[in-house]
GROMACS .gro file of C-alpha atoms in nm:
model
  373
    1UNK     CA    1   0.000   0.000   0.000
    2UNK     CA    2   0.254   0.269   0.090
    3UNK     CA    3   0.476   0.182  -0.222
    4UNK     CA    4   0.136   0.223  -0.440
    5UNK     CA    5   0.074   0.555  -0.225
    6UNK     CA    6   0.480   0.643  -0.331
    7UNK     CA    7   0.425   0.552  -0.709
    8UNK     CA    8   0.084   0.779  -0.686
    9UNK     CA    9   0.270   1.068  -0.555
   10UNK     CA   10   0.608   1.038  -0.802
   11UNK     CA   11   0.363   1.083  -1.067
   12UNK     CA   12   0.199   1.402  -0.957
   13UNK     CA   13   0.508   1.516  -0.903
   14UNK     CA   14   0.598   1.425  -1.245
   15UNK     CA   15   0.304   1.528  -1.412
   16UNK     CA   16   0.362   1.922  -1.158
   17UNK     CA   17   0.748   1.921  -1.330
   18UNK     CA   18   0.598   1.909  -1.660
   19UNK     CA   19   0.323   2.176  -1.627
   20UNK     CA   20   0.617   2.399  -1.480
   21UNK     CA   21   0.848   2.348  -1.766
   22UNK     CA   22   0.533   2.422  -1.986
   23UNK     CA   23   0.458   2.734  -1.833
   24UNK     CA   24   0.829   2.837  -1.792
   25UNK     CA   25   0.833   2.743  -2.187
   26UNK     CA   26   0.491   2.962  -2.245
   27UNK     CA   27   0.708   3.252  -2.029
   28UNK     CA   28   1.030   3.217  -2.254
   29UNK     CA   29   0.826   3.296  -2.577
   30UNK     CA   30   0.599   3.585  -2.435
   31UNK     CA   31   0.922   3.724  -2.369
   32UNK     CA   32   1.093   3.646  -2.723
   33UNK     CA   33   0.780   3.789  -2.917
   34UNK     CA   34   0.800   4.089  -2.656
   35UNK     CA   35   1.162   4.108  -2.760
   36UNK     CA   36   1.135   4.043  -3.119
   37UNK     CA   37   0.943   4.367  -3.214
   38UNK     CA   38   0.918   4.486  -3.573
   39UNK     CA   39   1.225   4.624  -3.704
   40UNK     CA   40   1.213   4.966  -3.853
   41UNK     CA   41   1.443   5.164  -4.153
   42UNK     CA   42   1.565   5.479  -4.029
   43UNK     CA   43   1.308   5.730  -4.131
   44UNK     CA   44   1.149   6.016  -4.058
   45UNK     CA   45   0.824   5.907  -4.036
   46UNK     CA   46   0.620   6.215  -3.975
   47UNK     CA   47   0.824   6.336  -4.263
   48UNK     CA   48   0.687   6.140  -4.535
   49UNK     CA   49   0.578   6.260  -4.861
   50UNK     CA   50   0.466   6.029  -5.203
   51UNK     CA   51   0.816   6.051  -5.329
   52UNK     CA   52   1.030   5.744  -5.389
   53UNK     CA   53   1.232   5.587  -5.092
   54UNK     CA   54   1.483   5.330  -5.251
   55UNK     CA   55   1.412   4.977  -4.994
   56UNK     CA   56   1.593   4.716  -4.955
   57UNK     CA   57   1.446   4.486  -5.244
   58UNK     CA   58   1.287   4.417  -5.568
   59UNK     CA   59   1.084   4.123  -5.751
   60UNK     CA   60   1.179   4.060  -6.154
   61UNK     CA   61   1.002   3.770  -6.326
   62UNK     CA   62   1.028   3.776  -6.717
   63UNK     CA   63   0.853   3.615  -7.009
   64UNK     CA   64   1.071   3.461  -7.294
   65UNK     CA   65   0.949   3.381  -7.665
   66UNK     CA   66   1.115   3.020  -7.598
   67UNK     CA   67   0.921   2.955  -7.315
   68UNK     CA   68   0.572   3.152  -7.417
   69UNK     CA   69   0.517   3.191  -6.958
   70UNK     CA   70   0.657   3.411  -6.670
   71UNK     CA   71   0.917   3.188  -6.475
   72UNK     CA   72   1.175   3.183  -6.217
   73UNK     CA   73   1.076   3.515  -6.040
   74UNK     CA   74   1.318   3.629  -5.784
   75UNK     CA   75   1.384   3.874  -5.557
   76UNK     CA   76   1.684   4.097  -5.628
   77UNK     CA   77   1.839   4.377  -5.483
   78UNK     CA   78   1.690   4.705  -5.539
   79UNK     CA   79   1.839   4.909  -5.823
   80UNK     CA   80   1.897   4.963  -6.204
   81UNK     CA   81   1.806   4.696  -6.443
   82UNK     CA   82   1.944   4.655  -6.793
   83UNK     CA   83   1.750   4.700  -7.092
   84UNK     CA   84   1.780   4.726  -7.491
   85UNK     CA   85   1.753   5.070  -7.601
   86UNK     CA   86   1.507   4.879  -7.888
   87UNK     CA   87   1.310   4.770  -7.638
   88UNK     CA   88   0.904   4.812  -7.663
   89UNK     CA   89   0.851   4.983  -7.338
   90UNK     CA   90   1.117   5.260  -7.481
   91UNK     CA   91   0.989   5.295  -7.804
   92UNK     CA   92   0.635   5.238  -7.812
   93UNK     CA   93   0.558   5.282  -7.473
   94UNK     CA   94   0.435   4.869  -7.394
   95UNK     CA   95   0.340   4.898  -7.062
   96UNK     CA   96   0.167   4.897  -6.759
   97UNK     CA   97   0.154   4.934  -6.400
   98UNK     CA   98  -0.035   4.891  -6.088
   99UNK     CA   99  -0.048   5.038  -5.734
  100UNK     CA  100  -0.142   4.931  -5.418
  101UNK     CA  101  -0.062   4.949  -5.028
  102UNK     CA  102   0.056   4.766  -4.762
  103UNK     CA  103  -0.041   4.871  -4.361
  104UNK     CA  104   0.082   4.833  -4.006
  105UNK     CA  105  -0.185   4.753  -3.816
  106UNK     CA  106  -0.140   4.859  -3.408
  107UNK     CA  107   0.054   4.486  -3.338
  108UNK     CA  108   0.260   4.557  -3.615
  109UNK     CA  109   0.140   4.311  -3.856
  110UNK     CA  110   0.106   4.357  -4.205
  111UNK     CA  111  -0.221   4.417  -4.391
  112UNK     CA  112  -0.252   4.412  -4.804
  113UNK     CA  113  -0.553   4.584  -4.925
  114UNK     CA  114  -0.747   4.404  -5.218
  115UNK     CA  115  -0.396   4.276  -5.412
  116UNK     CA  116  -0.637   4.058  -5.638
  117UNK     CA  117  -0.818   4.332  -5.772
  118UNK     CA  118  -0.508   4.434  -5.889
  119UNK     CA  119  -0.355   4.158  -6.022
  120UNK     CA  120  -0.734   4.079  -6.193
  121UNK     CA  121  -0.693   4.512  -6.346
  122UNK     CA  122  -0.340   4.408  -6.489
  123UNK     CA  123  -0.456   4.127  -6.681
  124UNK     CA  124  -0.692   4.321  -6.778
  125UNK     CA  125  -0.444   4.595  -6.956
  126UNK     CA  126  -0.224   4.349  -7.060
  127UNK     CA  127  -0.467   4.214  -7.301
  128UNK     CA  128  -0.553   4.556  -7.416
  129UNK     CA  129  -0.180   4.621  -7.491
  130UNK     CA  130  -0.135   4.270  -7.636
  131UNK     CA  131   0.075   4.172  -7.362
  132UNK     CA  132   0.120   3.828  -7.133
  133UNK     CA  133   0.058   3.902  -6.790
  134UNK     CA  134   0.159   3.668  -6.498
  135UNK     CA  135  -0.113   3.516  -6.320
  136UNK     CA  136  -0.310   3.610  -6.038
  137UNK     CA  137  -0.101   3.390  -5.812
  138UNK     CA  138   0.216   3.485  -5.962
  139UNK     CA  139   0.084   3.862  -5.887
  140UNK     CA  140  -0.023   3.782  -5.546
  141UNK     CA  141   0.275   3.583  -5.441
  142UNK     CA  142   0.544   3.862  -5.577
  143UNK     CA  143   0.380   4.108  -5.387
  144UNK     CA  144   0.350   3.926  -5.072
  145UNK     CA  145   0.783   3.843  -5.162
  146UNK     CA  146   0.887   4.209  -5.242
  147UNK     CA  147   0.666   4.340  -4.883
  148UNK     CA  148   0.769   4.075  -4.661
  149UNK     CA  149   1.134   4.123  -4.795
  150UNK     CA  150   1.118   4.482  -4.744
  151UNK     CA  151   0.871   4.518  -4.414
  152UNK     CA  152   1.125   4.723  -4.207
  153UNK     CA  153   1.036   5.022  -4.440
  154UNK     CA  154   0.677   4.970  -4.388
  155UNK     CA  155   0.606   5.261  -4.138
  156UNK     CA  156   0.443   5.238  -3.847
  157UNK     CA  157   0.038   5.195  -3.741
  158UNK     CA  158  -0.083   5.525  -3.864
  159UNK     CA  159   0.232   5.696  -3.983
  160UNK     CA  160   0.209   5.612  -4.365
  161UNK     CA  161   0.228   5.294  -4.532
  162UNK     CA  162   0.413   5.106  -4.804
  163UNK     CA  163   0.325   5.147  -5.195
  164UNK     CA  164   0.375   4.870  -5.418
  165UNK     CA  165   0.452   4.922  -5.777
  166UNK     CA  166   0.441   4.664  -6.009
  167UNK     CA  167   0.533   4.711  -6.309
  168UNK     CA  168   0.467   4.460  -6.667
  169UNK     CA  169   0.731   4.624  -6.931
  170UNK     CA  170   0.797   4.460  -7.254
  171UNK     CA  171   1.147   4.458  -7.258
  172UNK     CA  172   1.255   4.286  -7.642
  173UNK     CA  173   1.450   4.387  -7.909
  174UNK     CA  174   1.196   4.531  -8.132
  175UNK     CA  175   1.267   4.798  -8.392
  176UNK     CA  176   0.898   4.786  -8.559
  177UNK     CA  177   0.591   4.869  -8.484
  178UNK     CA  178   0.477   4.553  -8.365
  179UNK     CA  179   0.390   4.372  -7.970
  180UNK     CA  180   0.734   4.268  -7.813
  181UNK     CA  181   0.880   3.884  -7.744
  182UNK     CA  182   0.985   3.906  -7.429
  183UNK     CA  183   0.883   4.097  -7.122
  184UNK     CA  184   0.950   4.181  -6.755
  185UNK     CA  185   0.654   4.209  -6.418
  186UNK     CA  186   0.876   4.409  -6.178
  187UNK     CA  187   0.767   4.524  -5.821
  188UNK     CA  188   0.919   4.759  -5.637
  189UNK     CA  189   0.826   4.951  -5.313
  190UNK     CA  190   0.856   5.265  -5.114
  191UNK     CA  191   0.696   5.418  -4.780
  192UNK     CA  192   0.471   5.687  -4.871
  193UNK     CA  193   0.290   5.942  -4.660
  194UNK     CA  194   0.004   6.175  -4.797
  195UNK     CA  195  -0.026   6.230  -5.176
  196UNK     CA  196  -0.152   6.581  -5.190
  197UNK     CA  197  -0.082   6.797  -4.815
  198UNK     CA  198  -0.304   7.107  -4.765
  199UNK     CA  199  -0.659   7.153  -4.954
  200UNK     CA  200  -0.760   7.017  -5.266
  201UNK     CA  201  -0.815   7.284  -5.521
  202UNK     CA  202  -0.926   7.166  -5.915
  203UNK     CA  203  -0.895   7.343  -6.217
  204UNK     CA  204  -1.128   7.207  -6.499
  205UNK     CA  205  -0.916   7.144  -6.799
  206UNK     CA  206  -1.114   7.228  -7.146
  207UNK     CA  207  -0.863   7.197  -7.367
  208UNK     CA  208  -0.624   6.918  -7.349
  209UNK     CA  209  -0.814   6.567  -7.261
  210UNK     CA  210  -0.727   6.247  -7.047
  211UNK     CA  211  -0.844   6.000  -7.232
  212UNK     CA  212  -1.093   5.912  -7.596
  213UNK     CA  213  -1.353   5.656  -7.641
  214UNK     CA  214  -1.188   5.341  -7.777
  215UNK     CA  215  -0.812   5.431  -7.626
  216UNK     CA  216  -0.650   5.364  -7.322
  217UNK     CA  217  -0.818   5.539  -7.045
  218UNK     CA  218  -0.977   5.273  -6.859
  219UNK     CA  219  -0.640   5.084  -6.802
  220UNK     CA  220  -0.341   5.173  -6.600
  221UNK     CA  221  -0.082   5.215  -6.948
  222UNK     CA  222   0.162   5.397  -6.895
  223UNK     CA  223   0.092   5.618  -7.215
  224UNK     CA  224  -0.201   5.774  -7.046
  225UNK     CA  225  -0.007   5.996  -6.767
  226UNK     CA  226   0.269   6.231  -6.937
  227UNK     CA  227   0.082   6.382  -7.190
  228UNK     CA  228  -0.073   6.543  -6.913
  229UNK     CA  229   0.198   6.651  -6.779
  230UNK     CA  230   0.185   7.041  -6.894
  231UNK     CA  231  -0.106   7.126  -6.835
  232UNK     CA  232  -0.093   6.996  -6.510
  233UNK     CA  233   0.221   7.166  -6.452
  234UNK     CA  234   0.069   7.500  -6.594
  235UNK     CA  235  -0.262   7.462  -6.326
  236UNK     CA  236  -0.023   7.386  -6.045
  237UNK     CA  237   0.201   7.712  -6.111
  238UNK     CA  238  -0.146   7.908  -6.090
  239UNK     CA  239  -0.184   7.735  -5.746
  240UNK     CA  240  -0.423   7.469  -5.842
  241UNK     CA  241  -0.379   7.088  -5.695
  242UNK     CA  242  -0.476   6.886  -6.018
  243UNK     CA  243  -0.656   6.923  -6.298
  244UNK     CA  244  -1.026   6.757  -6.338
  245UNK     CA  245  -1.061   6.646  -6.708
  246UNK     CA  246  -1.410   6.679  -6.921
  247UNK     CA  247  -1.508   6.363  -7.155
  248UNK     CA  248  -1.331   6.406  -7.533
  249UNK     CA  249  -1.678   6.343  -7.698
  250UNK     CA  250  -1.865   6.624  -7.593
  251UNK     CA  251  -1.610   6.802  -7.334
  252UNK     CA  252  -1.937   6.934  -7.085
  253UNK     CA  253  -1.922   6.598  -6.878
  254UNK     CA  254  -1.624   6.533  -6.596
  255UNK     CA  255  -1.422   6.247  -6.614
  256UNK     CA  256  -1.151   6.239  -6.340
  257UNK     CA  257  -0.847   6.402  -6.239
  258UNK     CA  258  -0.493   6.354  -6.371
  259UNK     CA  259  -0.446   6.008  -6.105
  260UNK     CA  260  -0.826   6.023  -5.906
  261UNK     CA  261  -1.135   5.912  -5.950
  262UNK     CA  262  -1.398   6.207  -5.850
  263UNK     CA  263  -1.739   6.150  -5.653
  264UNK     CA  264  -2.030   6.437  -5.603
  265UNK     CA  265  -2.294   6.489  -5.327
  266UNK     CA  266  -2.632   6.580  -5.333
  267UNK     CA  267  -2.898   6.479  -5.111
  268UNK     CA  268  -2.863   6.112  -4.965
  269UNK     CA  269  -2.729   6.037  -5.360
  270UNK     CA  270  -2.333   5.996  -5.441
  271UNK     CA  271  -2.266   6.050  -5.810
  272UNK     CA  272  -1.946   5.896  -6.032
  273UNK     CA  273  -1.863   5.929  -6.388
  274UNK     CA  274  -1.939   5.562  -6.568
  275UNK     CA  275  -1.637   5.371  -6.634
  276UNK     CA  276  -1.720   5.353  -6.986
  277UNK     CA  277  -1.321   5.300  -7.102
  278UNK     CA  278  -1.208   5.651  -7.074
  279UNK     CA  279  -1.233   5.649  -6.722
  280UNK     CA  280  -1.010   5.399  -6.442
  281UNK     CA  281  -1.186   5.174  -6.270
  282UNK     CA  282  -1.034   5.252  -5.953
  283UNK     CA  283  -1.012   4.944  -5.658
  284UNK     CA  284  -1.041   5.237  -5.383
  285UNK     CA  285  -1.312   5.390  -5.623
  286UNK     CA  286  -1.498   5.086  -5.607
  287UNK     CA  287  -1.421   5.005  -5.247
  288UNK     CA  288  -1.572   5.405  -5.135
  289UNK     CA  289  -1.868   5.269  -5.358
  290UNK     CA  290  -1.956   4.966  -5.159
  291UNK     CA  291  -1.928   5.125  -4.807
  292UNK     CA  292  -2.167   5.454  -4.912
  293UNK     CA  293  -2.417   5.162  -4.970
  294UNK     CA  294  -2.402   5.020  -4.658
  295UNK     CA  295  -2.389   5.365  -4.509
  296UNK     CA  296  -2.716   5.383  -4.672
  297UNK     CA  297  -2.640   5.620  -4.930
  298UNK     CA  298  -2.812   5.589  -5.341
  299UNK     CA  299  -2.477   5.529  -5.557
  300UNK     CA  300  -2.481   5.628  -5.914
  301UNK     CA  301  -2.263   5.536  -6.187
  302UNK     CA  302  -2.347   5.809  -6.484
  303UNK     CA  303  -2.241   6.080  -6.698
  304UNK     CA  304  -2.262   6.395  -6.457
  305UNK     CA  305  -2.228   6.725  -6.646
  306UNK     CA  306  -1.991   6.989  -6.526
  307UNK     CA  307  -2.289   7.226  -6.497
  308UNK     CA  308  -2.408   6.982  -6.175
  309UNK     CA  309  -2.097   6.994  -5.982
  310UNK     CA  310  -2.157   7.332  -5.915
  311UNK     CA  311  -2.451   7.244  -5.713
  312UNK     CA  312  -2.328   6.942  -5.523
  313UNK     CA  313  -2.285   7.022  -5.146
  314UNK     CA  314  -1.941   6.765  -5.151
  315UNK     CA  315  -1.735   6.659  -5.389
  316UNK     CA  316  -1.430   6.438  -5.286
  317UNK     CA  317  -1.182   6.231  -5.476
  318UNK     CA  318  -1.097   5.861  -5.426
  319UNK     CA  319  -0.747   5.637  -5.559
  320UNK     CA  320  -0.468   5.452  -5.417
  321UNK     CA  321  -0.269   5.748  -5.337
  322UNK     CA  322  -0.463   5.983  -5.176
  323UNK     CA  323  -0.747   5.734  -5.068
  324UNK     CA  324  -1.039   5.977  -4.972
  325UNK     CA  325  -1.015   6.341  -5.015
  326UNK     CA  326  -1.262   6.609  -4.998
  327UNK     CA  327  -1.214   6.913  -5.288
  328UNK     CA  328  -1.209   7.247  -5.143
  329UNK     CA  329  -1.274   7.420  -5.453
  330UNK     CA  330  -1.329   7.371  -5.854
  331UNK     CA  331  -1.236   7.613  -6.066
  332UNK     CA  332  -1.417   7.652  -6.445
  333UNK     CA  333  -1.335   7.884  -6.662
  334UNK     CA  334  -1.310   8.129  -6.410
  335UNK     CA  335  -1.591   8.103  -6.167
  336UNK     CA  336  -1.477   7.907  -5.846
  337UNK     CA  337  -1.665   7.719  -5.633
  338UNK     CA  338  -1.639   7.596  -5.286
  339UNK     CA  339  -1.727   7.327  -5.076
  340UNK     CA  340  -1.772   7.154  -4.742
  341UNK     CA  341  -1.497   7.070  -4.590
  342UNK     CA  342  -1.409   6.949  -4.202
  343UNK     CA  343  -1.473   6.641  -3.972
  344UNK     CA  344  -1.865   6.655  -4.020
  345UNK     CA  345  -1.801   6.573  -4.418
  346UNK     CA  346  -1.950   6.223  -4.594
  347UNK     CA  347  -1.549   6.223  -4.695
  348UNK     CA  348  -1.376   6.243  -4.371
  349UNK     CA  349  -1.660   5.970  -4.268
  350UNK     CA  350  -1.549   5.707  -4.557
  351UNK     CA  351  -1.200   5.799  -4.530
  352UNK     CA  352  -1.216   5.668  -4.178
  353UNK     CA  353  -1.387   5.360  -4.255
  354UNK     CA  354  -1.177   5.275  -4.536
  355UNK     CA  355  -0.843   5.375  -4.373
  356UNK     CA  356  -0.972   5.144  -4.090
  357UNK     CA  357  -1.021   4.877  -4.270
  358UNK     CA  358  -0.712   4.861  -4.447
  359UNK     CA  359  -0.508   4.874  -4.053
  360UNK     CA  360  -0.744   4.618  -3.888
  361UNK     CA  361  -0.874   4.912  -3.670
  362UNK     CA  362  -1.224   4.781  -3.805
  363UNK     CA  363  -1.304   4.409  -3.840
  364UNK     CA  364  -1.304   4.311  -4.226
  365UNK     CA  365  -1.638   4.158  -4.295
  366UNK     CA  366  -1.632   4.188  -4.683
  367UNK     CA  367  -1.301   4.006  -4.699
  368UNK     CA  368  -1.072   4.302  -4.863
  369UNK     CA  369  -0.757   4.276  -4.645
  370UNK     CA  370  -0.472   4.010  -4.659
  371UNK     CA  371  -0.224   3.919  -4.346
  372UNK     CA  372   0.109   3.881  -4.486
  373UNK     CA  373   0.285   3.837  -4.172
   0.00000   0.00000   0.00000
């Protein structure tokens, strides 16, 4: 009896030893993940403008005429790449690009916002340009590579975030006029603060247009953004933010501005030009769409002449850069308007809930956000 008592006692002894080394074990990596906190690059935070950072890493995949796919992508130092001056993207201007964020949310994991929506736009362009495109996976996973490889330059909960860039070049010898052989996806990335500091002051541009029916408007080519370049340079030197562009067809209806989608308020009814393939379909665009709805606002897609905007109450802007911004003022050939601006606005509202979203500040019922890390 007292050697069964003994054998009773070892073992709850035993059994205490274990649950001790279990919790000492459950102590040991509390304090590694305490200790292990995100690493950060050495930058001014608070500083941050959209201008390019050079990080640590980039992601270059290419597409051969031997083997007719995208293969082999890799991860590469961040830097110059080499390319035939006969190369499509130089000559003819073959290309495209996309752009989208990554966030710090308050534990300082990472948060992608909508990445397939992306890769689903590029594919989209790519066929308009008569280009191969990698696919959605292929997207997905070099964006998830080039973020996780450069996370310490993804700034801190609510001090910025990072902006992806890739980037679908064709990159062959080609001296005609004719699609290239081979071609590069590239994605790069940079921390970014604010796109446009201060108030948001249009211009209406009446003489020089974005886009035409039956071009490349509704894609992200890279054709469509220099040719804007003077006059957007000539509004900003009068003190103007952007430009907002009128349709080519009958130039009385608004489009968008030179990297923004635009949005008008009247009533409980938000109004956006129709992506009719002039205009971007813009993923924040859409997303500001969806969330008005189920703030129980009437969204319209239509053509909205530039005699109306005068008579909204808000107008705001929506894209990847800026995300939600309310316009302080339009300006058409010479008469200026004004509008609501402040903390009260429908903007400020769904710039909150969007910005939210895209930390993890607000639970993610519709499924937009990825965890990377």
């Amino acid at each position: 009896m007292f050697m069964f008592s003994r054998s009773i006692c070892c073992a709850k002894l035993n059994q205490l030893s274990t649950f001790e080394t279990l919790f000492s074990n459950l102590k040991t990596c509390e304090y590694r993940i305490y200790r292990e906190k995100a690493e950060y690059a050495n930058v001014n935070w608070d500083e941050l403008g959209f201008a390019l950072t050079k990080t640590d890493y980039m992601y270059v995949m290419n597409f051969t005429e031997e083997e007719q796919k995208f293969f082999n992508g890799t991860l590469t130092r961040f830097g110059n790449i080499e390319m035939c001056p006969s190369s499509g993207i130089l000559n003819y201007g073959q290309g495209l690009f996309e752009g989208l964020k990554a966030y710090r949310k308050e534990d300082e994991g990472i948060l992608l916002f909508r990445p397939q929506e992306n890769a689903l736009r590029m594919k989209m362009g790519a066929d308009r340009m008569c280009m191969p495109s990698p696919t959605v996976d292929q997207f997905m996973d070099a964006v998830k590579k080039t973020v996780l490889a450069n996370k310490r330059w993804v700034p801190p909960y609510g001090r910025g975030s990072l902006y992806v860039r890739p980037l679908l070049m064709a990159t062959g010898r080609n001296l005609g006029v004719k699609p290239s052989s081979d071609y590069t996806f590239l994605v790069y990335a940079s921390p970014v603060g604010n796109y446009h500091k201060g108030d948001l002051n249009l211009m209406v541009e009446d003489n020089v247009h974005r886009a035409i029916p039956g071009g490349t408007g509704g894609i992200k080519a890279v054709t469509n953004y220099s040719p804007v370049y003077k006059p957007l340079t000539e509004a900003k030197a009068k003190g103007f933010s952007d430009l907002l562009f009128l349709d080519a067809l009958t130039g009385s209806n608004i489009e968008e501005g030179s990297a923004c989608n635009i949005f008008i308020l009247k009533g409980n009814v938000i109004s956006t030009p129709t992506t009719h393939g002039t205009i971007l379909p813009g993923i924040t665009r859409k997303s500001i769409m969806e969330i008005a709805s189920d703030f129980g606002y009437q969204v319209e897609e239509r053509a909205i002449p530039i005699k109306e905007v005068f008579d909204a109450e808000e107008v705001f802007c929506t894209g990847t850069a800026m995300v939600v911004k309310s316009v302080a003022s339009i300006t058409y050939q010479g008469k200026r308007i004004g509008y609501k601006l402040g903390a009260e606005t429908l903007a400020q509202k769904l710039h909150a809930t969007l910005t939210g979203i895209q930390t993890g500040l607000i639970e993610d019922k519709l499924g937009w956000t990825m965890l990377i890390d």
